[in-house]
Coordinates of C-alpha atoms in Angstrom, one line a residue:
X602 CA 35.8 5.2 2.1
X603 CA 38.2 6.3 -0.5
X604 CA 37.3 8.9 -3.2
X605 CA 36.3 7.0 -6.3
X606 CA 37.4 8.3 -9.6
X607 CA 36.0 7.2 -12.7
X608 CA 38.6 7.3 -15.7
X609 CA 37.5 7.8 -19.2
X610 CA 40.9 8.6 -20.7
X611 CA 42.6 6.0 -22.4
X612 CA 46.3 7.3 -23.0
X613 CA 47.3 7.6 -19.2
X614 CA 47.4 4.0 -18.0
X615 CA 51.2 4.3 -17.1
X616 CA 50.8 7.0 -14.8
X617 CA 47.4 6.1 -13.0
X618 CA 49.7 4.8 -10.1
X619 CA 50.2 8.5 -9.2
X620 CA 46.6 8.7 -8.1
X621 CA 46.2 5.2 -6.6
X622 CA 49.4 6.1 -4.3
X623 CA 47.5 9.2 -3.1
X624 CA 44.7 7.0 -1.9
X625 CA 42.2 7.1 -4.8
X626 CA 40.1 4.3 -6.0
X627 CA 39.9 4.3 -9.8
X628 CA 37.4 2.7 -12.2
X629 CA 39.0 2.5 -15.6
X630 CA 36.2 2.9 -18.7
X631 CA 38.2 3.8 -21.5
X632 CA 35.7 2.6 -24.2
X633 CA 32.0 3.9 -24.8
X634 CA 30.5 0.4 -23.9
X635 CA 32.8 0.3 -20.8
X636 CA 31.9 4.1 -19.9
X637 CA 28.2 3.3 -20.1
X638 CA 28.4 0.1 -18.2
X639 CA 30.6 1.9 -15.3
X640 CA 28.4 4.7 -15.1
X641 CA 25.3 2.3 -14.8
X642 CA 27.0 -0.1 -12.4
X643 CA 28.8 2.3 -9.9
X644 CA 26.3 5.0 -10.1
X645 CA 26.3 6.0 -6.7
X646 CA 29.8 5.6 -5.7
X647 CA 31.5 7.7 -8.4
X648 CA 33.0 11.0 -6.4
X649 CA 35.0 12.3 -9.6
X650 CA 35.3 11.9 -13.1
X651 CA 38.6 12.1 -15.2
X652 CA 37.9 12.9 -18.9
X653 CA 39.6 14.9 -21.8
X654 CA 37.7 17.5 -24.0
X655 CA 36.5 15.4 -26.7
X656 CA 35.3 12.7 -24.4
X657 CA 33.7 15.1 -22.2
X658 CA 30.7 14.5 -19.7
X659 CA 27.2 15.0 -20.6
X660 CA 24.4 16.4 -18.9
X661 CA 22.5 12.7 -18.9
X662 CA 25.7 11.1 -17.6
X663 CA 26.3 14.1 -15.0
X664 CA 22.5 13.3 -13.8
X665 CA 23.2 9.5 -13.6
X666 CA 25.7 10.3 -10.8
X667 CA 24.3 11.9 -7.8
X668 CA 27.6 11.6 -5.7
X669 CA 29.6 13.3 -8.5
X670 CA 31.5 16.3 -7.1
X671 CA 34.6 17.3 -9.3
X672 CA 35.2 16.7 -13.0
X673 CA 38.8 16.9 -13.9
X674 CA 39.8 17.6 -17.5
X675 CA 43.3 16.8 -18.7
X676 CA 44.6 19.0 -21.3
X677 CA 43.2 22.6 -21.8
X678 CA 39.9 21.8 -23.7
X679 CA 36.6 20.9 -22.3
X680 CA 34.4 21.3 -25.1
X681 CA 32.2 18.5 -24.5
X682 CA 31.8 18.9 -20.7
X683 CA 28.5 20.0 -19.9
X684 CA 29.5 23.0 -17.9
X685 CA 25.9 24.1 -17.3
X686 CA 24.5 20.8 -15.8
X687 CA 27.8 21.2 -13.6
X688 CA 27.0 24.4 -12.4
X689 CA 23.4 23.3 -12.0
X690 CA 24.8 20.8 -9.3
X691 CA 27.6 22.7 -8.0
X692 CA 30.2 20.4 -9.5
X693 CA 33.3 21.7 -9.5
X694 CA 35.3 21.6 -13.2
X695 CA 39.3 21.8 -13.5
X696 CA 41.5 21.5 -16.5
X697 CA 45.1 20.9 -17.1
X698 CA 45.8 24.2 -19.0
X699 CA 49.4 24.7 -20.0
X700 CA 51.0 21.3 -18.9
X701 CA 51.4 19.9 -22.1
X702 CA 52.2 23.3 -23.7
X703 CA 55.6 22.1 -24.6
X704 CA 54.7 18.9 -26.2
X705 CA 51.9 20.6 -28.3
X706 CA 54.2 23.4 -29.2
X707 CA 57.0 21.0 -30.3
X708 CA 54.4 18.9 -32.4
X709 CA 53.4 22.1 -34.0
X710 CA 56.7 23.1 -35.3
X711 CA 57.1 19.6 -36.2
X712 CA 54.3 19.7 -38.3
X713 CA 54.9 23.0 -39.8
X714 CA 58.5 22.2 -40.7
X715 CA 57.6 18.9 -42.1
X716 CA 54.6 20.6 -44.4
X717 CA 56.7 23.5 -45.3
X718 CA 59.8 21.4 -46.3
X719 CA 57.5 18.7 -47.8
X720 CA 59.3 16.2 -45.8
X721 CA 57.0 13.2 -46.2
X722 CA 56.9 13.7 -50.0
X723 CA 60.9 13.4 -50.1
X724 CA 60.7 10.5 -47.5
X725 CA 58.2 8.7 -49.9
X726 CA 60.3 9.2 -53.1
X727 CA 63.7 8.1 -51.4
X728 CA 61.7 5.0 -50.6
X729 CA 60.9 4.2 -54.0
X730 CA 64.3 4.8 -55.2
X731 CA 63.6 8.4 -56.6
X732 CA 66.1 11.3 -56.1
X733 CA 64.0 14.7 -56.8
X734 CA 65.4 18.0 -56.0
X735 CA 62.3 19.3 -54.6
X736 CA 62.7 23.4 -53.8
X737 CA 60.9 24.3 -50.7
X738 CA 60.6 27.6 -48.6
X739 CA 62.8 28.4 -45.5
X740 CA 61.1 29.1 -42.1
X741 CA 63.9 32.0 -41.6
X742 CA 62.4 35.6 -41.8
X743 CA 58.8 34.4 -42.3
X744 CA 55.8 35.8 -41.0
X745 CA 54.1 33.2 -38.4
X746 CA 50.5 33.8 -37.3
X747 CA 49.2 32.3 -34.1
X748 CA 45.5 32.4 -33.5
X749 CA 45.3 31.9 -29.9
X750 CA 48.3 33.2 -27.8
X751 CA 47.7 31.0 -24.4
X752 CA 50.4 28.6 -22.9
X753 CA 50.6 26.7 -26.3
X754 CA 50.6 29.8 -28.6
X755 CA 53.3 31.5 -26.5
X756 CA 55.5 28.3 -26.4
X757 CA 55.0 28.1 -30.5
X758 CA 56.0 31.7 -30.7
X759 CA 59.1 31.3 -28.6
X760 CA 60.2 28.5 -30.7
X761 CA 59.3 30.2 -33.8
X762 CA 61.0 33.4 -32.9
X763 CA 64.0 32.6 -31.2
X764 CA 64.7 29.1 -33.1
X765 CA 63.7 30.3 -36.4
X766 CA 63.9 33.7 -36.7
X767 CA 60.3 34.4 -37.5
X768 CA 58.2 37.4 -37.0
X769 CA 55.4 36.6 -35.0
X770 CA 51.8 38.3 -35.1
X771 CA 48.6 36.8 -33.2
X772 CA 44.7 37.1 -32.6
X773 CA 43.7 36.7 -29.3
X774 CA 40.5 37.6 -26.9
X775 CA 42.9 40.4 -25.6
X776 CA 45.9 42.1 -26.1
X777 CA 48.9 40.8 -24.1
X778 CA 50.9 43.2 -22.6
X779 CA 53.7 40.8 -22.0
X780 CA 54.8 40.2 -25.5
X781 CA 56.0 42.7 -28.2
X782 CA 54.4 40.3 -31.0
X783 CA 52.0 42.1 -33.2
X784 CA 48.3 41.8 -32.3
X785 CA 45.8 41.7 -35.3
X786 CA 42.2 42.5 -34.7
X787 CA 40.5 39.8 -36.5
X788 CA 41.2 36.1 -37.9
X789 CA 41.4 37.5 -41.5
X790 CA 43.7 40.3 -40.7
X791 CA 45.9 37.7 -39.1
X792 CA 45.9 35.6 -42.0
X793 CA 46.6 38.3 -44.4
X794 CA 49.6 39.3 -42.2
X795 CA 51.1 35.4 -42.3
X796 CA 53.0 33.4 -44.4
X797 CA 52.0 30.6 -42.0
X798 CA 49.4 30.1 -39.6
X799 CA 48.9 27.9 -36.8
X800 CA 45.6 27.3 -34.6
X801 CA 46.2 27.2 -30.9
X802 CA 42.9 28.4 -29.8
X803 CA 40.5 26.3 -27.3
X804 CA 37.5 24.5 -29.1
X805 CA 33.8 25.6 -28.2
X806 CA 31.1 27.7 -29.2
X807 CA 33.2 31.1 -28.9
X808 CA 35.9 29.6 -31.4
X809 CA 33.9 27.6 -33.6
X810 CA 34.9 28.0 -37.4
X811 CA 36.9 31.1 -36.8
X812 CA 38.9 30.1 -39.8
X813 CA 36.5 29.9 -43.1
X814 CA 36.7 30.7 -46.6
X815 CA 37.6 34.3 -46.0
X816 CA 40.4 33.9 -43.7
X817 CA 41.8 31.0 -45.8
X818 CA 41.8 33.3 -49.0
X819 CA 43.4 36.2 -47.1
X820 CA 46.3 33.3 -45.9
X821 CA 46.6 33.0 -50.0
X822 CA 48.3 30.4 -52.5
X823 CA 51.7 30.3 -50.7
X824 CA 50.2 30.3 -47.4
X825 CA 50.3 27.2 -45.0
X826 CA 48.1 26.2 -42.3
X827 CA 48.4 24.2 -39.0
X828 CA 45.8 23.2 -36.8
X829 CA 46.8 21.3 -33.3
X830 CA 43.8 22.9 -31.4
X831 CA 40.4 21.8 -32.2
X832 CA 39.0 20.9 -35.7
X833 CA 35.9 23.0 -34.7
X834 CA 37.9 26.2 -35.2
X835 CA 38.3 25.7 -38.8
X836 CA 35.3 25.1 -41.2
X837 CA 36.6 21.9 -42.7
X838 CA 34.5 22.1 -46.0
X839 CA 36.0 25.5 -46.4
X840 CA 39.6 24.0 -45.7
X841 CA 39.1 21.0 -48.1
X842 CA 38.1 23.2 -51.1
X843 CA 40.6 25.7 -50.4
X844 CA 43.3 22.7 -50.2
X845 CA 41.8 21.3 -53.5
X846 CA 41.5 24.6 -55.7
X847 CA 45.1 25.4 -54.4
X848 CA 44.1 28.6 -53.0
X849 CA 46.1 27.9 -50.0
X850 CA 49.7 25.8 -50.2
X851 CA 48.9 23.2 -47.6
X852 CA 47.7 22.3 -44.4
X853 CA 48.7 19.9 -41.1
X854 CA 46.3 18.6 -39.1
X855 CA 46.3 16.8 -35.7
X856 CA 42.6 17.3 -35.1
X857 CA 39.2 16.2 -36.8
X858 CA 35.7 16.8 -36.5
X859 CA 34.5 13.2 -35.9
X860 CA 37.7 11.3 -34.6
X861 CA 38.8 8.8 -35.3
X862 CA 37.2 9.4 -38.7
X863 CA 38.9 11.3 -41.2
X864 CA 37.3 13.0 -44.5
X865 CA 38.5 10.7 -47.2
X866 CA 39.3 13.9 -49.2
X867 CA 41.9 15.1 -46.5
X868 CA 43.8 11.6 -47.0
X869 CA 43.8 11.8 -50.9
X870 CA 45.3 15.4 -51.0
X871 CA 49.2 15.6 -51.6
X872 CA 49.4 18.9 -49.8
X873 CA 48.1 17.8 -46.2
X874 CA 50.1 16.1 -43.6
X875 CA 47.7 14.2 -40.8
X876 CA 48.4 13.1 -37.4
X877 CA 46.0 11.1 -35.1
X878 CA 45.5 13.9 -32.0
X879 CA 48.8 13.1 -30.6
X880 CA 50.2 16.8 -30.2
X881 CA 49.6 16.6 -26.5
X882 CA 51.0 13.2 -25.8
X883 CA 54.7 12.8 -24.4
X884 CA 55.7 11.0 -21.3
X885 CA 56.6 14.3 -19.7
X886 CA 53.3 15.9 -20.4
X887 CA 51.2 13.0 -19.4
X888 CA 53.0 12.7 -16.2
X889 CA 52.5 16.5 -15.4
X890 CA 49.1 16.1 -16.4
X891 CA 48.2 13.1 -14.1
X892 CA 50.1 14.8 -11.2
X893 CA 47.9 18.0 -11.7
X894 CA 44.8 16.2 -11.6
X895 CA 46.1 14.4 -8.3
X896 CA 46.8 17.9 -6.8
X897 CA 43.5 19.1 -7.8
X898 CA 41.6 16.0 -6.3
X899 CA 43.7 16.4 -3.3
X900 CA 42.9 19.8 -3.0
X901 CA 39.1 19.5 -3.4
X902 CA 38.6 16.7 -1.1
X903 CA 40.7 18.6 1.5
X904 CA 38.6 21.4 1.5
X905 CA 41.0 23.6 -0.4
X906 CA 40.6 25.5 -3.2
X907 CA 41.4 23.5 -6.6
X908 CA 44.6 24.8 -8.6
X909 CA 43.0 25.1 -12.2
X910 CA 39.3 25.6 -12.0
X911 CA 37.2 26.2 -15.0
X912 CA 34.8 29.3 -14.7
X913 CA 31.1 27.8 -14.8
X914 CA 27.9 29.8 -15.9
X915 CA 25.4 30.9 -13.6
X916 CA 23.4 28.1 -12.0
X917 CA 20.0 27.6 -13.7
X918 CA 16.9 27.4 -11.2
X919 CA 15.8 23.9 -10.9
X920 CA 12.2 24.8 -10.1
X921 CA 12.1 26.9 -13.7
X922 CA 10.1 25.1 -16.3

């Protein structure tokens, strides 16, 4: 019997033949209705699930799949995958850390440039037949703060430093010994040391609302913030208030708390740029991500170590009540 993989991701259809050619049987369920139906109908057949961070896989769904052995998450984030439920069952969880780093970093820089140079407003003005001379800051010589210096953060730093002559500082869970960038001990210190701030840290409990009013006030009225990570890292109400009151200069956001819903307050602000969570989407990144999923699945079902395991919590005793 071939290994059956439940695919919950909606953006990778063109690359699913990579998995089919490796002999995996795929069940596609990209909508909430299809997802519920597939889990109910194929409950005993599903060996693996392919999902992404915002889509997750919840404890009740894991419980409904008695033969589930591995969960593969595309992208780095896995915030809505119930790791405790997986650990309790001995289910392996993998992610795609680093595969789409170039795509996300490109989008982060595109957002930063568009925001700082006010490209959308200039474009809209020209389309209206206007010819405004809008004076905007340059990026060269500015201080860029990066919250989270993993694969994405490093790719952003490389582009900003080598391509735009920016000075890089960062806040990370631990100091990186392989870079000469300046480490800041707190997000507030990072914001105070930055002209522009890019959020590139994973989502989840450990990074929830790291960016709040205190941090935004430290960034200041001339500061810009870009978020290509997870919306949960920024306290959205604090961000909206700072933008409305011009306590920061502007924000560019690719991620939102209740996607695809976006707060109306953000849509009406002229100092905000919005994109629909597409930073990690490129043909190159998507192909690489699916190829990594295939390698992890092949390794796992061949009895070999997976390439990108996620560390799970300790299993809880099923006898404890």
